[in-house]
Short mmCIF file of C-alpha atoms in Angstrom, two decimals:
data_model
loop_
_atom_site.label_atom_id
_atom_site.label_comp_id
_atom_site.label_asym_id
_atom_site.label_seq_id
_atom_site.Cartn_x
_atom_site.Cartn_y
_atom_site.Cartn_z
CA MET A 1191 211.98 30.28 -133.50
CA ARG A 1192 209.84 33.40 -133.89
CA LEU A 1193 209.09 32.24 -137.52
CA LEU A 1194 208.38 28.84 -136.44
CA HIS A 1195 205.87 30.36 -133.77
CA ARG A 1196 204.27 32.23 -136.30
CA LEU A 1197 203.91 29.57 -139.13
CA THR A 1198 202.47 27.22 -136.08
CA GLY A 1199 199.90 30.36 -135.56
CA TRP A 1200 198.85 31.01 -139.08
CA PHE A 1201 198.49 27.00 -139.51
CA ARG A 1202 196.20 26.91 -136.54
CA SER A 1203 193.99 30.32 -137.51
CA ARG A 1204 193.23 28.26 -140.76
CA SER A 1205 189.78 26.21 -141.05
CA LEU A 1206 189.96 22.43 -139.96
CA ARG A 1207 189.16 22.14 -143.95
CA SER A 1208 192.31 23.99 -145.13
CA ARG A 1209 194.37 22.31 -142.53
CA LEU A 1210 193.36 18.83 -143.48
CA ALA A 1211 194.06 20.02 -147.13
CA MET A 1212 197.47 21.32 -146.43
CA LEU A 1213 198.70 18.40 -144.30
CA THR A 1214 197.32 15.93 -146.91
CA ALA A 1215 199.49 17.67 -149.49
CA ALA A 1216 202.42 17.92 -147.31
CA ALA A 1217 202.13 14.28 -146.77
CA VAL A 1218 201.80 13.37 -150.58
CA ALA A 1219 204.50 15.50 -151.29
CA VAL A 1220 206.89 14.20 -148.81
CA THR A 1221 206.20 10.78 -150.63
CA ILE A 1222 206.51 12.06 -153.77
CA ALA A 1223 209.71 13.44 -152.61
CA LEU A 1224 210.98 10.46 -151.32
CA SER A 1225 209.81 8.56 -154.24
CA ALA A 1226 211.38 10.52 -156.81
CA LEU A 1227 214.96 10.93 -154.99
CA ALA A 1228 214.41 6.99 -155.14
CA CYS A 1229 214.32 6.73 -158.65
CA TRP A 1230 216.88 9.75 -159.55
CA PHE A 1231 218.85 7.42 -157.28
CA VAL A 1232 218.68 4.21 -158.94
CA VAL A 1233 218.68 5.51 -162.54
CA LYS A 1234 221.96 7.44 -162.27
CA ASP A 1235 223.39 4.09 -160.59
CA ARG A 1236 222.33 1.84 -163.54
CA LEU A 1237 223.73 4.44 -165.70
CA TYR A 1238 226.77 4.52 -164.07
CA GLU A 1239 226.94 0.99 -163.88
CA GLN A 1240 226.15 1.08 -167.71
CA VAL A 1241 229.51 3.26 -168.47
CA ARG A 1242 231.72 1.61 -165.78
CA HIS A 1243 230.57 -1.72 -167.72
CA ASN A 1244 231.26 -0.31 -171.23
CA LEU A 1245 234.94 1.00 -169.89
CA SER A 1246 236.17 -1.99 -168.50
CA LEU A 1247 235.71 -3.67 -171.82
CA ALA A 1248 238.00 -1.08 -173.12
CA PRO A 1249 241.83 -2.39 -173.59
CA LEU A 1250 244.05 -2.61 -171.00
CA ALA A 1251 246.99 -0.59 -173.37
CA PRO A 1252 246.94 2.30 -174.86
CA THR A 1253 245.17 2.82 -178.32
CA GLY A 1254 245.85 4.67 -181.34
CA PRO A 1255 244.55 4.66 -184.81
CA GLY A 1256 245.69 1.13 -185.75
CA GLY A 1257 244.74 -0.44 -182.46
CA VAL A 1258 247.62 -1.14 -179.71
CA VAL A 1259 250.48 1.22 -180.16
CA ARG A 1260 253.85 1.51 -177.78
CA SER A 1261 254.68 4.29 -175.83
CA GLN A 1262 258.31 5.12 -178.10
CA ASP A 1263 255.75 5.06 -181.04
CA TRP A 1264 253.77 7.83 -179.84
CA PRO A 1265 255.22 11.53 -181.29
CA LYS A 1266 257.26 13.14 -178.00
CA ALA A 1267 254.95 16.50 -179.37
CA ASN A 1268 251.69 14.55 -177.89
CA CYS A 1269 253.00 14.91 -173.83
CA GLY A 1270 253.10 17.83 -172.11
CA PRO A 1271 253.23 18.41 -168.10
CA THR A 1272 249.71 18.41 -167.30
CA ALA A 1273 246.62 17.40 -169.46
CA LEU A 1274 245.29 20.50 -171.33
CA ALA A 1275 249.10 21.32 -172.89
CA ALA A 1276 249.32 17.33 -173.90
CA GLN A 1277 245.87 18.08 -175.56
CA THR A 1278 247.06 21.45 -177.07
CA ALA A 1279 249.51 19.70 -178.61
CA THR A 1280 248.03 16.65 -179.84
CA GLN A 1281 245.19 18.77 -181.72
CA ALA A 1282 247.80 20.91 -183.51
CA ASN A 1283 249.56 17.55 -184.31
CA ASN A 1284 246.24 15.80 -185.48
CA ALA A 1285 245.75 18.80 -188.07
CA GLU A 1286 248.81 18.12 -189.82
CA LEU A 1287 248.64 14.22 -189.46
CA PHE A 1288 244.76 13.99 -190.62
CA ALA A 1289 244.65 16.84 -193.22
CA GLY A 1290 243.94 14.53 -195.83
CA ARG A 1291 240.73 12.34 -194.69
CA PRO A 1292 237.40 13.13 -194.35
CA THR A 1293 237.10 13.23 -190.73
CA LYS A 1294 239.27 15.81 -188.96
CA PRO A 1295 239.60 14.77 -185.51
CA GLY A 1296 240.54 17.99 -183.94
CA PRO A 1297 238.52 20.45 -181.82
CA GLY A 1298 234.77 19.99 -182.53
CA HIS A 1299 235.58 17.08 -185.18
CA GLY A 1300 235.32 14.33 -182.54
CA ASN A 1301 237.06 11.22 -181.93
CA PHE A 1302 238.42 8.19 -183.52
CA TYR A 1303 238.08 5.91 -180.66
CA GLN A 1304 235.04 5.26 -178.49
CA TRP A 1305 237.36 6.02 -175.48
CA ASN A 1306 239.67 8.80 -174.48
CA THR A 1307 243.05 7.03 -173.28
CA GLU A 1308 245.93 8.74 -171.69
CA LEU A 1309 249.19 7.65 -170.14
CA VAL A 1310 250.68 9.27 -166.94
CA THR A 1311 254.35 8.45 -166.05
CA ALA A 1312 255.03 6.94 -162.80
CA ASP A 1313 256.45 10.41 -161.07
CA GLY A 1314 253.47 12.64 -162.87
CA SER A 1315 255.59 14.54 -164.58
CA SER A 1316 254.16 14.13 -168.33
CA VAL A 1317 250.99 13.19 -169.72
CA CYS A 1318 250.82 11.66 -173.24
CA LEU A 1319 247.72 11.16 -175.42
CA PRO A 1320 248.09 8.96 -178.24
CA ALA A 1321 247.60 10.18 -181.90
CA GLY A 1322 243.84 11.23 -183.13
CA ALA A 1323 242.99 12.12 -179.28
CA SER A 1324 240.90 15.10 -178.72
CA LYS A 1325 240.78 15.47 -175.17
CA GLY A 1326 242.97 15.14 -171.98
CA ILE A 1327 242.30 13.86 -168.82
CA VAL A 1328 243.39 15.56 -165.87
CA PRO A 1329 245.07 13.10 -163.72
CA SER A 1330 244.00 12.65 -159.85
CA PRO A 1331 246.25 12.06 -156.77
CA ALA A 1332 244.08 8.60 -156.26
CA ASP A 1333 245.41 7.46 -159.64
CA PHE A 1334 248.59 6.87 -158.62
CA SER A 1335 247.44 3.80 -156.31
CA ALA A 1336 247.34 2.15 -159.62
CA LEU A 1337 250.90 1.25 -159.39
CA GLY A 1338 250.42 -1.26 -157.19
CA PHE A 1339 247.55 -3.27 -159.09
CA GLY A 1340 248.34 -6.59 -160.84
CA PRO A 1341 247.38 -7.30 -164.40
CA GLY A 1342 244.15 -6.95 -165.61
CA GLN A 1343 243.68 -4.89 -162.26
CA PHE A 1344 241.80 -1.35 -162.34
CA GLU A 1345 239.16 0.89 -160.82
CA PHE A 1346 236.81 3.82 -161.18
CA ARG A 1347 236.28 7.32 -160.50
CA SER A 1348 234.42 10.59 -161.45
CA GLY A 1349 236.86 13.12 -163.23
CA ASN A 1350 236.85 15.51 -166.02
CA ASP A 1351 238.91 16.42 -169.07
CA ALA A 1352 240.97 19.40 -169.57
CA ASP A 1353 237.84 21.44 -170.87
CA GLY A 1354 235.90 20.72 -167.70
CA ASN A 1355 233.60 18.29 -168.74
CA PRO A 1356 232.52 15.54 -166.77
CA LEU A 1357 233.99 11.82 -167.30
CA MET A 1358 233.72 8.74 -165.99
CA VAL A 1359 237.72 7.36 -165.93
CA ARG A 1360 239.36 3.93 -165.34
CA TYR A 1361 242.64 3.91 -163.79
CA GLY A 1362 245.27 0.90 -163.79
CA HIS A 1363 248.80 0.31 -164.27
CA TYR A 1364 250.58 0.08 -167.31
CA THR A 1365 254.18 -1.18 -168.58
CA ASP A 1366 255.64 -0.90 -171.91
CA ASP A 1367 257.84 -2.98 -173.33
CA ARG A 1368 261.01 -1.60 -171.97
CA GLY A 1369 259.72 -1.81 -168.46
CA ALA A 1370 258.63 1.95 -168.08
CA GLU A 1371 256.02 2.25 -165.69
CA PHE A 1372 253.03 3.91 -166.82
CA ILE A 1373 249.01 4.89 -165.26
CA LEU A 1374 246.73 4.40 -168.00
CA LEU A 1375 243.53 6.43 -168.04
CA THR A 1376 240.46 5.54 -169.99
CA ALA A 1377 237.67 7.66 -170.15
CA SER A 1378 234.33 8.05 -171.21
CA SER A 1379 232.17 11.28 -171.53
CA MET A 1380 229.27 11.79 -169.25
CA ASP A 1381 227.62 14.29 -170.90
CA SER A 1382 224.97 11.91 -172.19
CA VAL A 1383 224.14 10.63 -168.67
CA GLU A 1384 224.26 13.91 -167.16
CA ASN A 1385 222.01 15.22 -169.56
CA THR A 1386 220.05 12.36 -169.10
CA LEU A 1387 219.64 12.51 -165.28
CA ARG A 1388 219.14 16.66 -165.47
CA GLY A 1389 216.04 15.85 -167.36
CA LEU A 1390 214.81 13.23 -165.22
CA GLY A 1391 215.12 15.54 -162.53
CA LEU A 1392 212.84 18.20 -164.22
CA VAL A 1393 210.54 15.55 -165.10
CA LEU A 1394 210.49 14.38 -161.34
CA ILE A 1395 210.01 17.60 -160.13
CA GLY A 1396 206.65 18.69 -162.32
CA VAL A 1397 205.36 15.14 -161.51
CA ALA A 1398 205.93 16.17 -157.99
CA GLY A 1399 204.86 19.55 -158.17
CA LEU A 1400 201.43 18.22 -160.31
CA GLY A 1401 201.11 15.47 -157.53
CA VAL A 1402 201.17 17.88 -154.59
CA VAL A 1403 198.58 20.38 -156.49
CA GLY A 1404 196.71 17.17 -157.51
CA ALA A 1405 196.76 16.16 -153.57
CA TRP A 1406 195.59 19.51 -152.23
CA LEU A 1407 192.54 19.68 -154.47
CA THR A 1408 191.61 16.13 -153.24
CA GLY A 1409 192.46 16.88 -150.17
CA ARG A 1410 189.70 19.73 -149.79
CA VAL A 1411 187.55 17.91 -151.70
CA VAL A 1412 187.60 14.64 -149.06
CA ALA A 1413 188.03 17.60 -146.23
CA ARG A 1414 184.55 18.96 -147.22
CA GLN A 1415 182.86 15.67 -147.49
CA ALA A 1416 184.15 14.09 -144.30
CA LEU A 1417 183.40 17.36 -142.52
CA LYS A 1418 179.94 17.65 -143.70
CA PRO A 1419 178.28 16.20 -140.84
CA VAL A 1420 180.28 18.83 -138.55
CA ASP A 1421 179.30 21.55 -141.22
CA GLN A 1422 175.63 20.20 -140.10
CA LEU A 1423 176.53 19.83 -136.28
CA THR A 1424 178.02 23.60 -136.25
CA ASP A 1425 175.01 24.73 -137.88
CA VAL A 1426 172.64 23.01 -135.51
CA VAL A 1427 174.54 24.33 -132.70
CA GLU A 1428 174.56 27.88 -133.94
CA HIS A 1429 170.32 27.65 -134.24
CA ILE A 1430 170.25 26.26 -130.63
CA ALA A 1431 172.04 29.50 -129.62
CA ARG A 1432 170.14 31.82 -131.87
CA THR A 1433 166.90 30.35 -131.10
CA GLU A 1434 167.21 28.34 -127.77
CA GLU A 1435 165.24 25.39 -129.57
CA VAL A 1436 166.89 22.72 -127.93
CA GLY A 1437 166.36 18.69 -128.87
CA THR A 1438 167.24 19.94 -132.71
CA THR A 1439 169.23 16.89 -133.96
CA ILE A 1440 171.07 15.68 -136.89
CA PRO A 1441 170.85 12.69 -139.20
CA VAL A 1442 173.43 10.21 -137.99
CA GLN A 1443 175.07 8.08 -141.07
CA GLY A 1444 177.67 5.28 -140.77
CA ASP A 1445 179.49 4.14 -137.55
CA ASP A 1446 182.83 6.24 -137.71
CA GLU A 1447 184.17 8.73 -135.40
CA ILE A 1448 181.66 12.15 -136.87
CA ALA A 1449 178.70 9.35 -136.24
CA ARG A 1450 179.65 8.58 -132.77
CA LEU A 1451 179.91 12.47 -132.76
CA ALA A 1452 176.75 13.54 -134.09
CA ALA A 1453 175.18 10.16 -131.87
CA SER A 1454 176.73 12.03 -129.07
CA PHE A 1455 175.09 15.46 -129.83
CA ASN A 1456 171.61 14.09 -130.36
CA SER A 1457 172.04 12.54 -126.97
CA MET A 1458 173.14 15.65 -125.50
CA SER A 1459 170.46 17.78 -127.37
CA THR A 1460 167.37 15.27 -126.31
CA ALA A 1461 169.01 15.22 -122.72
CA LEU A 1462 168.79 19.29 -122.59
CA LEU A 1463 165.13 19.15 -124.07
CA ASN A 1464 164.16 16.57 -121.46
CA SER A 1465 165.60 18.52 -118.73
CA ARG A 1466 164.10 21.71 -119.53
CA GLU A 1467 160.46 19.83 -119.97
CA ARG A 1468 161.09 18.66 -116.68
CA GLN A 1469 162.03 21.89 -115.26
CA THR A 1470 159.20 23.73 -116.77
CA ARG A 1471 156.77 20.90 -115.51
CA LEU A 1472 158.62 21.62 -111.85
CA ILE A 1473 157.93 25.16 -112.07
CA ALA A 1474 154.36 24.71 -113.18
CA ASP A 1475 153.51 22.12 -110.73
CA ALA A 1476 155.32 23.86 -107.78
CA GLY A 1477 153.34 27.44 -108.82
CA HIS A 1478 150.03 25.25 -108.97
CA GLU A 1479 150.94 23.67 -105.24
CA LEU A 1480 151.97 27.10 -103.98
CA ARG A 1481 148.76 28.99 -105.34
CA THR A 1482 146.20 27.40 -103.06
CA PRO A 1483 147.79 28.03 -99.47
CA LEU A 1484 149.39 31.48 -100.95
CA THR A 1485 144.81 32.00 -102.14
CA SER A 1486 143.80 30.68 -98.67
CA LEU A 1487 146.62 32.78 -96.91
CA ARG A 1488 145.58 36.11 -98.85
CA THR A 1489 142.05 35.41 -98.25
CA ASN A 1490 142.28 35.25 -94.11
CA VAL A 1491 144.89 38.33 -93.88
CA ASP A 1492 141.99 40.29 -95.63
CA LEU A 1493 139.42 39.36 -93.20
CA LEU A 1494 141.57 40.43 -90.54
CA ILE A 1495 142.30 43.61 -92.29
CA ARG A 1496 139.02 44.50 -93.21
CA SER A 1497 137.81 43.82 -89.75
CA ASP A 1498 140.78 46.32 -88.32
CA GLU A 1499 139.81 48.81 -90.79
CA THR A 1500 135.86 48.88 -90.21
CA GLY A 1501 136.28 48.74 -86.78
CA ARG A 1502 134.33 45.41 -86.15
CA PRO A 1503 136.24 43.12 -84.74
CA LEU A 1504 136.25 39.67 -85.34
CA PRO A 1505 134.53 37.20 -82.32
CA PRO A 1506 137.58 35.85 -80.31
CA ALA A 1507 136.51 31.83 -81.38
CA THR A 1508 136.40 33.33 -85.37
CA ARG A 1509 139.91 35.18 -85.04
CA THR A 1510 141.24 32.01 -83.26
CA LYS A 1511 140.47 29.94 -86.27
CA LEU A 1512 141.70 32.36 -88.40
CA LEU A 1513 145.05 32.50 -86.95
CA GLY A 1514 145.47 28.96 -86.85
CA ASN A 1515 144.39 28.12 -90.37
CA MET A 1516 146.84 30.80 -91.26
CA LYS A 1517 149.79 28.56 -89.26
CA ALA A 1518 148.73 25.52 -90.53
CA GLN A 1519 149.22 27.06 -94.02
CA MET A 1520 152.25 28.59 -93.29
CA GLN A 1521 153.71 25.33 -92.00
CA GLU A 1522 152.08 23.67 -95.53
CA LEU A 1523 154.42 26.78 -97.02
CA THR A 1524 157.74 25.69 -95.23
CA LEU A 1525 156.99 22.19 -95.87
CA LEU A 1526 156.57 23.00 -99.36
CA ILE A 1527 159.59 24.85 -99.67
CA GLY A 1528 161.79 22.40 -98.07
CA ASP A 1529 160.54 19.70 -100.74
CA LEU A 1530 161.86 22.30 -103.46
CA LEU A 1531 165.22 22.76 -102.16
CA GLN A 1532 165.69 19.13 -101.51
CA LEU A 1533 164.65 18.70 -105.15
CA SER A 1534 166.87 21.18 -106.32
CA ARG A 1535 169.97 19.36 -105.73
CA PRO A 1536 171.97 18.10 -108.96
CA ASP A 1537 171.17 14.36 -109.88
CA SER A 1538 174.78 13.27 -109.90
CA PRO A 1539 176.32 15.10 -106.94
CA LYS A 1540 180.17 15.02 -107.02
CA PRO A 1541 182.17 12.23 -105.34
CA GLY A 1542 182.53 12.30 -101.98
CA GLN A 1543 180.30 15.14 -101.49
CA ASN A 1544 179.03 14.95 -98.19
CA LEU A 1545 179.10 11.30 -98.18
CA THR A 1546 180.02 9.67 -94.42
CA VAL A 1547 179.59 6.52 -92.55
CA LEU A 1548 176.17 6.23 -91.50
CA ALA A 1549 174.00 3.68 -89.29
CA LEU A 1550 170.93 3.37 -90.90
CA HIS A 1551 169.42 1.28 -88.18
CA ASP A 1552 169.88 4.47 -86.19
CA ILE A 1553 168.27 6.55 -88.68
CA ALA A 1554 165.59 4.06 -88.86
CA ALA A 1555 165.06 4.68 -85.05
CA ARG A 1556 165.30 8.03 -84.83
CA ALA A 1557 162.77 8.32 -87.72
CA VAL A 1558 160.27 5.97 -85.94
CA ASP A 1559 160.52 8.22 -82.74
CA ARG A 1560 159.77 11.20 -85.25
CA ALA A 1561 156.83 8.96 -86.43
CA LYS A 1562 154.93 8.21 -83.33
CA LEU A 1563 154.70 11.67 -82.29
CA ARG A 1564 152.93 12.41 -85.78
CA GLY A 1565 150.28 8.85 -85.04
CA PRO A 1566 150.35 8.66 -81.29
CA SER A 1567 147.35 5.87 -81.96
CA LEU A 1568 149.55 4.15 -84.20
CA GLU A 1569 151.32 0.90 -83.07
CA PHE A 1570 155.21 0.61 -84.52
CA ALA A 1571 156.66 -3.18 -85.17
CA VAL A 1572 160.36 -2.25 -85.56
CA ALA A 1573 163.19 -5.18 -86.37
CA THR A 1574 166.06 -3.95 -87.10
CA ASP A 1575 169.47 -5.40 -87.92
CA PRO A 1576 173.24 -3.43 -87.96
CA TRP A 1577 173.74 -2.31 -91.24
CA TYR A 1578 176.12 0.67 -92.30
CA VAL A 1579 176.44 2.85 -95.65
CA HIS A 1580 177.81 5.72 -97.31
CA GLY A 1581 175.67 8.43 -97.88
CA ASP A 1582 174.25 11.92 -96.71
CA GLY A 1583 173.22 11.57 -93.24
CA PRO A 1584 169.94 14.06 -93.21
CA ALA A 1585 169.22 13.55 -97.06
CA LEU A 1586 168.43 9.85 -96.04
CA GLU A 1587 166.98 10.26 -92.79
CA ARG A 1588 164.36 13.19 -94.65
CA ALA A 1589 163.93 10.04 -97.41
CA VAL A 1590 163.30 7.75 -94.34
CA ILE A 1591 160.92 9.62 -92.25
CA ASN A 1592 159.09 10.53 -95.97
CA LEU A 1593 158.18 6.47 -96.38
CA LEU A 1594 157.29 6.64 -92.12
CA ASP A 1595 154.86 10.00 -92.88
CA ASN A 1596 153.27 7.95 -95.95
CA ALA A 1597 152.59 5.07 -93.75
CA VAL A 1598 151.07 7.40 -90.73
CA LYS A 1599 148.99 9.20 -93.02
CA TYR A 1600 147.05 6.24 -94.83
CA SER A 1601 146.87 3.91 -91.80
CA PRO A 1602 143.68 3.56 -90.20
CA PRO A 1603 143.28 4.37 -86.67
CA GLY A 1604 144.99 2.00 -84.08
CA GLY A 1605 146.44 0.12 -87.32
CA THR A 1606 150.20 -0.96 -87.03
CA ILE A 1607 153.11 -0.19 -88.97
CA GLU A 1608 155.96 -2.61 -89.81
CA VAL A 1609 159.48 -1.46 -90.00
CA GLY A 1610 161.73 -3.85 -90.80
CA LEU A 1611 165.93 -3.58 -91.62
CA CYS A 1612 167.61 -7.05 -92.52
CA GLN A 1613 170.94 -7.26 -94.54
CA GLY A 1614 170.78 -4.04 -96.01
CA THR A 1615 166.95 -3.85 -96.90
CA LEU A 1616 164.85 -1.98 -95.24
CA THR A 1617 161.01 -2.16 -95.10
CA VAL A 1618 157.66 -0.28 -94.36
CA ARG A 1619 154.68 -1.60 -94.16
CA ASP A 1620 151.14 0.23 -93.30
CA HIS A 1621 147.84 -1.59 -93.39
CA GLY A 1622 145.79 1.19 -94.82
CA PRO A 1623 144.14 1.09 -98.00
CA GLY A 1624 146.86 0.59 -100.37
CA ILE A 1625 147.93 1.93 -104.07
CA PRO A 1626 145.67 0.70 -107.05
CA PRO A 1627 147.87 -1.09 -109.53
CA ASP A 1628 147.68 1.35 -112.32
CA GLU A 1629 148.84 4.32 -110.09
CA LEU A 1630 151.96 2.43 -109.16
CA PRO A 1631 153.84 4.00 -111.97
CA TYR A 1632 153.65 7.63 -111.09
CA VAL A 1633 154.20 6.98 -107.28
CA PHE A 1634 157.73 8.65 -107.86
CA ASP A 1635 156.87 11.59 -109.86
CA ARG A 1636 157.32 15.10 -108.86
CA PHE A 1637 153.87 16.59 -107.43
CA TRP A 1638 151.83 13.26 -108.10
CA ARG A 1639 148.96 12.60 -106.03
CA SER A 1640 146.57 9.47 -106.15
CA PRO A 1641 143.11 10.92 -106.84
CA SER A 1642 141.83 9.51 -103.78
CA SER A 1643 144.25 11.28 -101.42
CA ARG A 1644 144.19 14.66 -102.90
CA GLN A 1645 141.93 16.14 -100.39
CA LEU A 1646 144.55 14.91 -97.62
CA PRO A 1647 147.34 17.46 -96.79
CA GLY A 1648 151.16 17.03 -98.77
CA SER A 1649 152.62 18.32 -101.74
CA GLY A 1650 153.04 15.05 -103.87
CA LEU A 1651 156.91 15.63 -103.15
CA GLY A 1652 158.03 13.17 -100.41
CA LEU A 1653 158.30 9.61 -102.61
CA SER A 1654 160.29 11.78 -105.42
CA ILE A 1655 162.23 12.87 -102.86
CA VAL A 1656 163.08 9.38 -101.34
CA ALA A 1657 163.85 8.19 -104.82
CA GLN A 1658 166.16 10.89 -105.84
CA THR A 1659 167.79 10.22 -102.42
CA VAL A 1660 168.19 6.60 -102.51
CA LYS A 1661 169.47 6.58 -106.22
CA ASP A 1662 172.14 9.05 -105.30
CA ALA A 1663 173.44 6.80 -102.28
CA GLY A 1664 173.34 3.81 -105.34
CA GLY A 1665 170.46 1.91 -103.96
CA GLU A 1666 167.02 1.04 -105.18
CA VAL A 1667 163.47 1.82 -104.03
CA ALA A 1668 160.14 0.48 -104.91
CA LEU A 1669 156.19 0.53 -103.88
CA GLY A 1670 153.95 -2.57 -103.76
CA PRO A 1671 151.35 -4.13 -102.48
CA ALA A 1672 151.77 -6.01 -99.53
CA PRO A 1673 153.12 -9.51 -100.15
CA ASP A 1674 150.93 -11.56 -98.06
CA GLY A 1675 147.72 -10.43 -100.15
CA GLY A 1676 146.56 -8.38 -97.05
CA PRO A 1677 145.71 -4.64 -96.98
CA GLY A 1678 148.37 -1.95 -97.26
CA THR A 1679 151.56 -1.05 -98.91
CA LEU A 1680 155.05 -2.08 -98.82
CA ALA A 1681 157.66 0.00 -99.29
CA THR A 1682 161.38 -1.41 -99.99
CA VAL A 1683 164.89 -0.03 -99.99
CA ARG A 1684 167.96 -1.34 -100.80
CA LEU A 1685 170.99 0.23 -99.92
CA PRO A 1686 174.92 -1.16 -100.51
CA GLY A 1687 176.64 -1.63 -97.35
CA GLN A 1688 177.93 -3.69 -94.37
CA SER A 1689 176.82 -5.18 -91.14
CA ASP A 1690 179.80 -4.27 -88.97
CA VAL A 1691 181.40 -0.67 -88.85
CA PRO A 1692 183.85 -0.37 -91.37
CA GLN A 1693 187.28 0.47 -90.36
#
């Protein structure tokens, strides 16, 4: 187990390219090994079948130099208690019997017959070889089952001769002219078959080795080409980490998994660039908006300090005016910082974060009450139906208040502000100068203010807070001209919900 863990750790420590090459080589090695084994066994089966077929053509009787011979005609000296003893006796007799012939069938001189033949007595006490034979066949206990075989019936088995050489043995039942029963063994040498199989095995092993090496090299080449986009991606990521230059992209080719990864990275890099640009713009805009009240505050404070240091106090009316201006500037700073904190929240809050069931009609009513305090000379026409939504209560109330503050700011003295809520659609309509059509695309941008209203108080963040809050609640917000063609602006907020209290 420890060795397996060490091998696993070593494998995981390799590069992805090396792991792919090794896995490819392993897969090819397994495939080649299985194919080689199948080939080897198929060839072996065919060769063995051919040997068995040749053996089946052998006579079903003992054979000698003149053909089939009777057992009683065999020299008794060719028999022995074992195959080795019979082989030794037969080789000695052959030396005398065939002394005058050009081919001598003794040891090292071959055999007169295509097959080795041997008779084994029914009790297994004696093994006999025909004259001219050179190899004795080692009997097997399974051979005695042939005593129950019928005429012409035989079986095959693997065996050895007395010298240990491999043989294919056919065994069957044989009865001589006197009625004596024997086991007839006929065998063919398997040396050539085994040599062929051995050579084939070496060839297959060599081919398998070359295939594995070739697969590993091919895997390296394929992995290098397949992972080239990953290398490019790695270079880009390292470049961004080193230089912090977000927005760098890599070329996308094809539509496979690597291409989708590259496209996703490009989208992420572009999103990061846009986020950094928005952050930079927000900081620059916030600094610009903060500079004006801070400069005014510093000027008023310097006047008060200089008055105390010189011993020439300011007139009471002037001092009261300065303190009033300082208070207004502090309020403006407080409002601006609150708006910035509101916008600093994540654009995509976690599911369920600060979400509760809210009565939108009650929120609208409270916002109208606060708007009446800021515009006491204005008339408010309110018509709201019950509507319940899921959202962040303080944030939604702040958004509705911002819409009403805009309506109060731009309404003429004695004007009317219409507030309606029907089937989840909240509308706020004023009767002021309205918004030029060319400025409508920018009204929800942070710190954007219409050139005609920059002398009015405000930070330019109110409508952007409205847009973000409504989006977080799953709704939509729009700002446009009045539908009846009259003066003023119509703000529309649509929020998902229901008219009765959710259970």
